[in-house]
mmCIF file of C-alpha atoms in Angstrom:
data_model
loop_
_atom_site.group_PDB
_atom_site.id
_atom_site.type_symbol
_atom_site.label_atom_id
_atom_site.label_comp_id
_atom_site.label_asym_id
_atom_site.label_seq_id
_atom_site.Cartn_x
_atom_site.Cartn_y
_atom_site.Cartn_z
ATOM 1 C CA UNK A 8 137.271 63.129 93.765
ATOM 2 C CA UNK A 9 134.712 64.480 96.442
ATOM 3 C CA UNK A 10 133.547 62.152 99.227
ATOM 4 C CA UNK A 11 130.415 63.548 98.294
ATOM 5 C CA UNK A 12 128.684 62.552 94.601
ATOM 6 C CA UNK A 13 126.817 65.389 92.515
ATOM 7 C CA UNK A 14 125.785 65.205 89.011
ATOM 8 C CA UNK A 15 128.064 67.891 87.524
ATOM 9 C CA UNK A 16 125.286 69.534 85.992
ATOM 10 C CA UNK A 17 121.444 69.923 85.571
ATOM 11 C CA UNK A 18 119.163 71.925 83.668
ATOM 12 C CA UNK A 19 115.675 73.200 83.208
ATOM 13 C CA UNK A 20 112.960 75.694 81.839
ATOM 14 C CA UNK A 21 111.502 78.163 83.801
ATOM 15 C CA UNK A 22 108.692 77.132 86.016
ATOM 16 C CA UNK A 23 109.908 73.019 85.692
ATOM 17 C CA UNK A 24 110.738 71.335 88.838
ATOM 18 C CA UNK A 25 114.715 69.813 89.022
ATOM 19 C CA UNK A 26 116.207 67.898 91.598
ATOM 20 C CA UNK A 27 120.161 66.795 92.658
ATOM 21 C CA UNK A 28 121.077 63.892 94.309
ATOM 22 C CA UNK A 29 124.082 64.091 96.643
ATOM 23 C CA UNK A 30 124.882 60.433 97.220
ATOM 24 C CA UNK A 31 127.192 59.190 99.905
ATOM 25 C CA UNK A 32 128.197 56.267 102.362
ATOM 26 C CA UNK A 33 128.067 54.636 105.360
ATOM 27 C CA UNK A 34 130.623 56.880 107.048
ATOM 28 C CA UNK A 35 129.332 60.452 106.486
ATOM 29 C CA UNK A 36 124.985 60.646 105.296
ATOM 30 C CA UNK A 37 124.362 57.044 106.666
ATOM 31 C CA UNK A 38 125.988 57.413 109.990
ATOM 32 C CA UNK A 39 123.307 59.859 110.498
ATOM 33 C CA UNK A 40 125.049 63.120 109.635
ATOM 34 C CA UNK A 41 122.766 65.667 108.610
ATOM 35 C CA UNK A 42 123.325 67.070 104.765
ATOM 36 C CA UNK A 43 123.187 70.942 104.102
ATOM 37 C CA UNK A 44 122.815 72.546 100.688
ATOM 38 C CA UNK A 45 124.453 76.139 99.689
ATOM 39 C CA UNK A 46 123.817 77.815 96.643
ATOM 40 C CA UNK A 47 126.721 79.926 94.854
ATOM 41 C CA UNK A 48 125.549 82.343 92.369
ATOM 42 C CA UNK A 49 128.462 83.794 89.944
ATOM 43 C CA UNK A 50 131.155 85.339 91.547
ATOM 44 C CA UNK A 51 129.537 85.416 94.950
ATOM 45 C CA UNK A 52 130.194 83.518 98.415
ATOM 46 C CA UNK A 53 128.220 80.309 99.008
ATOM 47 C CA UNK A 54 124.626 80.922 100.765
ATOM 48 C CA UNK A 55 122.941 78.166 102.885
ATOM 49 C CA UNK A 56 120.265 77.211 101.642
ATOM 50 C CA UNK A 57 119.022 74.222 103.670
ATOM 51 C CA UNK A 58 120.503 72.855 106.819
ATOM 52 C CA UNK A 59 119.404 69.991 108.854
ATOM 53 C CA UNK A 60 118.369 67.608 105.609
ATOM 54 C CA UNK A 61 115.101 69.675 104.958
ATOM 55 C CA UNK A 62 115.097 73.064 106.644
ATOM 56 C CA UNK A 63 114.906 76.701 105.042
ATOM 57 C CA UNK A 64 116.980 79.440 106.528
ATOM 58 C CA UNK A 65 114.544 82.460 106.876
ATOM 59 C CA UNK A 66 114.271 84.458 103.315
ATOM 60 C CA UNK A 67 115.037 81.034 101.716
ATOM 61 C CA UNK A 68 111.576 80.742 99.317
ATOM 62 C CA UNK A 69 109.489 77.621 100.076
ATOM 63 C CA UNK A 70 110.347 76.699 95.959
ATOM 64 C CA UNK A 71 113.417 74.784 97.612
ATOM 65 C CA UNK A 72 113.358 71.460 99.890
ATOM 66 C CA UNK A 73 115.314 69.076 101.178
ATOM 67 C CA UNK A 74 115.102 65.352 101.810
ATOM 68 C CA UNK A 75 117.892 62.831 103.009
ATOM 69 C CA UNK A 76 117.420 58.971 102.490
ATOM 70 C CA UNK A 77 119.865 56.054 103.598
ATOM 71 C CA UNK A 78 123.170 57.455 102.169
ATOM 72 C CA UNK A 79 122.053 60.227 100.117
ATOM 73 C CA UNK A 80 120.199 63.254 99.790
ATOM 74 C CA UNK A 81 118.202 65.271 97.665
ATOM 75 C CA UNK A 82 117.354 69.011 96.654
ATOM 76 C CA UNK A 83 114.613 69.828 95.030
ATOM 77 C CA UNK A 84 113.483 73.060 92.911
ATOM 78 C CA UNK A 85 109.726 73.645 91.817
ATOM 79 C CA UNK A 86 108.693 76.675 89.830
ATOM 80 C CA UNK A 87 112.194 77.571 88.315
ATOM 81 C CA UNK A 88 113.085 81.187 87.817
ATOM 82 C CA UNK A 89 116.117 82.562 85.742
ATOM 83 C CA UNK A 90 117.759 83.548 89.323
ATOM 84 C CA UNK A 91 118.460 80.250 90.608
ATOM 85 C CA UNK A 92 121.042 79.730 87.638
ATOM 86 C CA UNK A 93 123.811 78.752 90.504
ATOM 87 C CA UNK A 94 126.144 76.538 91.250
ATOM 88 C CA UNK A 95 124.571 73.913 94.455
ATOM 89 C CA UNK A 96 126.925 72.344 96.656
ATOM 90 C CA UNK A 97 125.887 69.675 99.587
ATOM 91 C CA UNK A 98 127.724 69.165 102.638
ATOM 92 C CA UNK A 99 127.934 66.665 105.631
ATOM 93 C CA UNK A 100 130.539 65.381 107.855
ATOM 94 C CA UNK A 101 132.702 61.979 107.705
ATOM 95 C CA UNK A 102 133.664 59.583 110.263
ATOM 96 C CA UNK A 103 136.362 58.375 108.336
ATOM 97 C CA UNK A 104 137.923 61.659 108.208
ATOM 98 C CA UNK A 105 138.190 62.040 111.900
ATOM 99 C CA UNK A 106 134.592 63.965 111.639
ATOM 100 C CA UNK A 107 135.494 66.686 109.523
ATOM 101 C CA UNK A 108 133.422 68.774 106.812
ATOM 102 C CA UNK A 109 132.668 66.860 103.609
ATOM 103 C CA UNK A 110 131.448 68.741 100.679
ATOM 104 C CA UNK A 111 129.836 67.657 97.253
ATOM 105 C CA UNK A 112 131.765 68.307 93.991
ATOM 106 C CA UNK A 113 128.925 70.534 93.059
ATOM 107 C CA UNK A 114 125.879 70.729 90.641
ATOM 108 C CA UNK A 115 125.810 73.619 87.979
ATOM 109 C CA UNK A 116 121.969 74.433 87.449
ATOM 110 C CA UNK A 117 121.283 75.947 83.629
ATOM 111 C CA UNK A 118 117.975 77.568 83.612
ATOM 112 C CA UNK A 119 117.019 77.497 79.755
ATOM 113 C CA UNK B 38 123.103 88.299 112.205
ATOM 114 C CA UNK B 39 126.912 87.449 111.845
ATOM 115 C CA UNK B 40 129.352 89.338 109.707
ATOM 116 C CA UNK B 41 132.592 88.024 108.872
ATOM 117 C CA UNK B 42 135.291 89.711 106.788
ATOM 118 C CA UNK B 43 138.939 87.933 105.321
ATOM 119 C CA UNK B 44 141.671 89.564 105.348
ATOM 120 C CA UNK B 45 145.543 88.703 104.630
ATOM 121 C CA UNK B 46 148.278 88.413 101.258
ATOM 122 C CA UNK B 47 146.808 87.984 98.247
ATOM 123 C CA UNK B 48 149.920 87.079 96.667
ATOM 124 C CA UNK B 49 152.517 84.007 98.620
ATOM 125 C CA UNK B 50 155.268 82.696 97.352
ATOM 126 C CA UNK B 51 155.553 78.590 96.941
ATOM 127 C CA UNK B 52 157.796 77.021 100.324
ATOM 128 C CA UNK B 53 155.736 79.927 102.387
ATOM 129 C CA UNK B 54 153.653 80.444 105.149
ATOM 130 C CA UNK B 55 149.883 81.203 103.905
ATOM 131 C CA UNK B 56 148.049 83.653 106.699
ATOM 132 C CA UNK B 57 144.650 84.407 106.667
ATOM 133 C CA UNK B 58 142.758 86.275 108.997
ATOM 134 C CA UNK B 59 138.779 86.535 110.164
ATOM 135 C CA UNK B 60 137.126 89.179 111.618
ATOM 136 C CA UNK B 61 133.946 88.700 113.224
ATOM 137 C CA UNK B 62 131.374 91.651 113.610
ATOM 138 C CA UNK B 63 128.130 91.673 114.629
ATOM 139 C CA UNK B 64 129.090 88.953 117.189
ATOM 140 C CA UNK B 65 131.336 87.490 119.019
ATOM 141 C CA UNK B 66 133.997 84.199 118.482
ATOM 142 C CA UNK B 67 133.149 83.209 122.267
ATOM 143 C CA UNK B 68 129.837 82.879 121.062
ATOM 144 C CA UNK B 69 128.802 79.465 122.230
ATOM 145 C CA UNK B 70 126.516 78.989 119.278
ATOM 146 C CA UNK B 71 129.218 78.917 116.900
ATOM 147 C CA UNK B 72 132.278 76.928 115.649
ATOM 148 C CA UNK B 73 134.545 78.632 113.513
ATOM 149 C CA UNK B 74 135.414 77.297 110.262
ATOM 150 C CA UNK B 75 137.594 77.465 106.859
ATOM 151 C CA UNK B 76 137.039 76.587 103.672
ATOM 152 C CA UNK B 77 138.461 77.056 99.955
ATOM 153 C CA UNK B 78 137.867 76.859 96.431
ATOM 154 C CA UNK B 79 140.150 76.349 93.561
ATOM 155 C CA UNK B 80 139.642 78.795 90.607
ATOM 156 C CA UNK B 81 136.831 76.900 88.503
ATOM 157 C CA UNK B 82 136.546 74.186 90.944
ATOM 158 C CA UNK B 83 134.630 73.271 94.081
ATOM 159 C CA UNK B 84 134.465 73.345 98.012
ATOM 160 C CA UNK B 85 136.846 72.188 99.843
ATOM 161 C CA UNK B 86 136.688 72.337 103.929
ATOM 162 C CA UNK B 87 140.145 73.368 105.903
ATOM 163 C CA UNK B 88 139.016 72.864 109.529
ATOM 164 C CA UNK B 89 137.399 74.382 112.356
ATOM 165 C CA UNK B 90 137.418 75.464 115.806
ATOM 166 C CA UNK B 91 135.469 75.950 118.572
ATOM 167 C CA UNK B 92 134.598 78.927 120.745
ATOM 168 C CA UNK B 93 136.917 77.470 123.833
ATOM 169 C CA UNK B 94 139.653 76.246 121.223
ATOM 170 C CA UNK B 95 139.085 72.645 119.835
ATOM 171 C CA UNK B 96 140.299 72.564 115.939
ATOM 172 C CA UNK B 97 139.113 69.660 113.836
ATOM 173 C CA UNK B 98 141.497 69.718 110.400
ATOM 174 C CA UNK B 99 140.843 68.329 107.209
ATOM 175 C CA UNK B 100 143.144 65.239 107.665
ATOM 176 C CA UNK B 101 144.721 66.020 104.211
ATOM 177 C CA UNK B 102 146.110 69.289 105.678
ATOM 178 C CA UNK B 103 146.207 68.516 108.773
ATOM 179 C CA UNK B 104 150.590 68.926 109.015
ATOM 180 C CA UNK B 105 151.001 72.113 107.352
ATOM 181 C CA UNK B 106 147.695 73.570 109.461
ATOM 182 C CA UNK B 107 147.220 75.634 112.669
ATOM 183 C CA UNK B 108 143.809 77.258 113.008
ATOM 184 C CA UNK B 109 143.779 79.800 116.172
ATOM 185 C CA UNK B 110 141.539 81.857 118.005
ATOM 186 C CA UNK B 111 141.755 85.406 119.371
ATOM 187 C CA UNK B 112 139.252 86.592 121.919
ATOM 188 C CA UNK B 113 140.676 90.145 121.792
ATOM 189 C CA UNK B 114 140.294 90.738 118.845
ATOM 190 C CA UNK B 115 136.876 89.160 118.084
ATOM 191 C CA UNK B 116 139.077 87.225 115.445
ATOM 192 C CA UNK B 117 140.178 83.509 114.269
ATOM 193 C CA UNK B 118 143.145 83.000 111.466
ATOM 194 C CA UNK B 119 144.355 80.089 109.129
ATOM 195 C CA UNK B 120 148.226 79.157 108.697
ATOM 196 C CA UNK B 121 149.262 77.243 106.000
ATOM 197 C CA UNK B 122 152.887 76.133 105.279
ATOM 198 C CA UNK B 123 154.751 74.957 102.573
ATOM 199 C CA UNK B 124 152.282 76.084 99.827
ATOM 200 C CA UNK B 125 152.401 75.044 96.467
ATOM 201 C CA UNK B 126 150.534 76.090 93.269
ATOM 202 C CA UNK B 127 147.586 73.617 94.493
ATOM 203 C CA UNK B 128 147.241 76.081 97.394
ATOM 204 C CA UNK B 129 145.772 78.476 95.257
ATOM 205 C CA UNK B 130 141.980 79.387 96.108
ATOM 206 C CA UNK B 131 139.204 81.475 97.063
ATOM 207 C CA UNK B 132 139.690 81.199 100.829
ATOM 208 C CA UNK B 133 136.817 81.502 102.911
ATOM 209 C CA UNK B 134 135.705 81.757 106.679
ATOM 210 C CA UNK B 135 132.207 80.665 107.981
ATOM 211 C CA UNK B 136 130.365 80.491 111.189
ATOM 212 C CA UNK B 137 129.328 76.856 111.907
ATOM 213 C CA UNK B 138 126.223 76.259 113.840
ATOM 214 C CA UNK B 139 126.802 74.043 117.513
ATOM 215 C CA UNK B 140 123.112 73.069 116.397
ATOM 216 C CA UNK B 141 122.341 71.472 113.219
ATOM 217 C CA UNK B 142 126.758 71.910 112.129
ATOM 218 C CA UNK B 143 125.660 73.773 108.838
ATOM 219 C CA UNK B 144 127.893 76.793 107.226
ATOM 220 C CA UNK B 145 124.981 79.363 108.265
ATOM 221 C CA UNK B 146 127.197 82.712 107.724
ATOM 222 C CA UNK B 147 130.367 83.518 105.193
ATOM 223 C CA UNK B 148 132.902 85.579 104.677
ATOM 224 C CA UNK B 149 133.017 87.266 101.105
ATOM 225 C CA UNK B 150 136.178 85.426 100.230
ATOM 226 C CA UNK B 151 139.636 86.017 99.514
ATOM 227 C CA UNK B 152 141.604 84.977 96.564
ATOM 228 C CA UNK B 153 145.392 83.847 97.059
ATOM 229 C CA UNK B 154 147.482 82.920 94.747
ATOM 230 C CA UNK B 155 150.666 80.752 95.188
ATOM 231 C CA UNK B 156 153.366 81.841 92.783
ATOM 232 C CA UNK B 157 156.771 83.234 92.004
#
């Protein structure tokens, strides 16, 4: 059970716009923590993706955005493409668990 | 920008000591701009954060592991490491090492991972 609530899965055709919702509490995204989102494409090392709620790492393509709200977040992809078939993970922090690294169960994104 | 690189048994048997090692290139772990972290994954399953440390030494665990966890810095060797006793099948993951921003606290850099596997 992750502190951190993904939909286990979304999907899509190419050129659609998806989003996933990480929702969490008043202990980790409402007590102001800011949520990051990595992507994981197959076999590969997570990648962040955005940091700080809403902001791209350079090389990051403008097709992805963040937004945080209350206790949960949101990710958003316009103009889907066949590579961003991934596995998405958010991420925050918890007072609760003496401030450590929370992470979302993860979203797996089907491009059809 | 960063490069980090895990290194350590692939293969430890259950009761042991897990020890994983990260080597930093391209940059340094005194590097006031950084935190150091760990983090695993389960075969088929999701992230799961270890703990962290600072460039002068403070570790934050994940309270669930927090007994069986030392996380440890060494300046001479531009490298930080991950010991985990008493390991049991459930120890078995992808293990990772990051570089954690003192800014905005996001994962910014990663290791390519390392699988270990907790078996007889």
């Amino acid at each position: 059970q992750s502190v951190l609530t993904q939909p286990p899965s979304v999907s899509g055709a190419p050129g659609q716009r998806v989003t996933i919702s990480c929702t969490g509490s008043s202990s980790n995204i409402g007590a102001g923590y800011d949520v990051h989102w990595y992507q994981q494409l197959p076999g590969t090392a997570p990648k962040l993706l955005i940091y700080g709620n809403r902001n791209r790492p350079s090389g990051v393509p403008d097709r992805f955005s963040g937004s945080k709200s209350g206790t949960s977040a949101s990710l958003a992809i316009t103009g889907l493409q066949a590579e961003d078939e991934a596995d998405y993970y958010c991420q925050s922090y918890d007072t609760s668990l003496s401030n450590s690294g929370v992470f979302g169960g993860g979203t797996k994104l089907t491009v059809l | 920008q960063l490069q980090l690189q895990e290194s350590g048994p692939g293969l430890v048997m259950p009761s042991e000591t897990l020890s994983l090692t990260c080597t930093v290139s391209v940059g340094s772990v005194t590097n006031r701009s950084y935190y150091w972290a760990w983090i695993r994954q389960p075969p088929g399953k999701g992230l799961e954060w270890i703990g962290s440390i600072s460039h002068f030494g403070t570790v934050k665990h994940n309270p669930s592991l927090k007994s069986r966890l030392t996380i440890s810095l060494d300046t001479s060797r531009n490298q930080f490491s991950l010991r985990l006793t008493s390991v049991t099948a459930a120890d078995t993951a992808v293990y990772y090492c990051a570089s954690r921003s003192s800014g905005w606290f996001s994962l910014d850099y990663w290791g390519q991972g390392t699988l270990v596997t907790v078996s007889s």
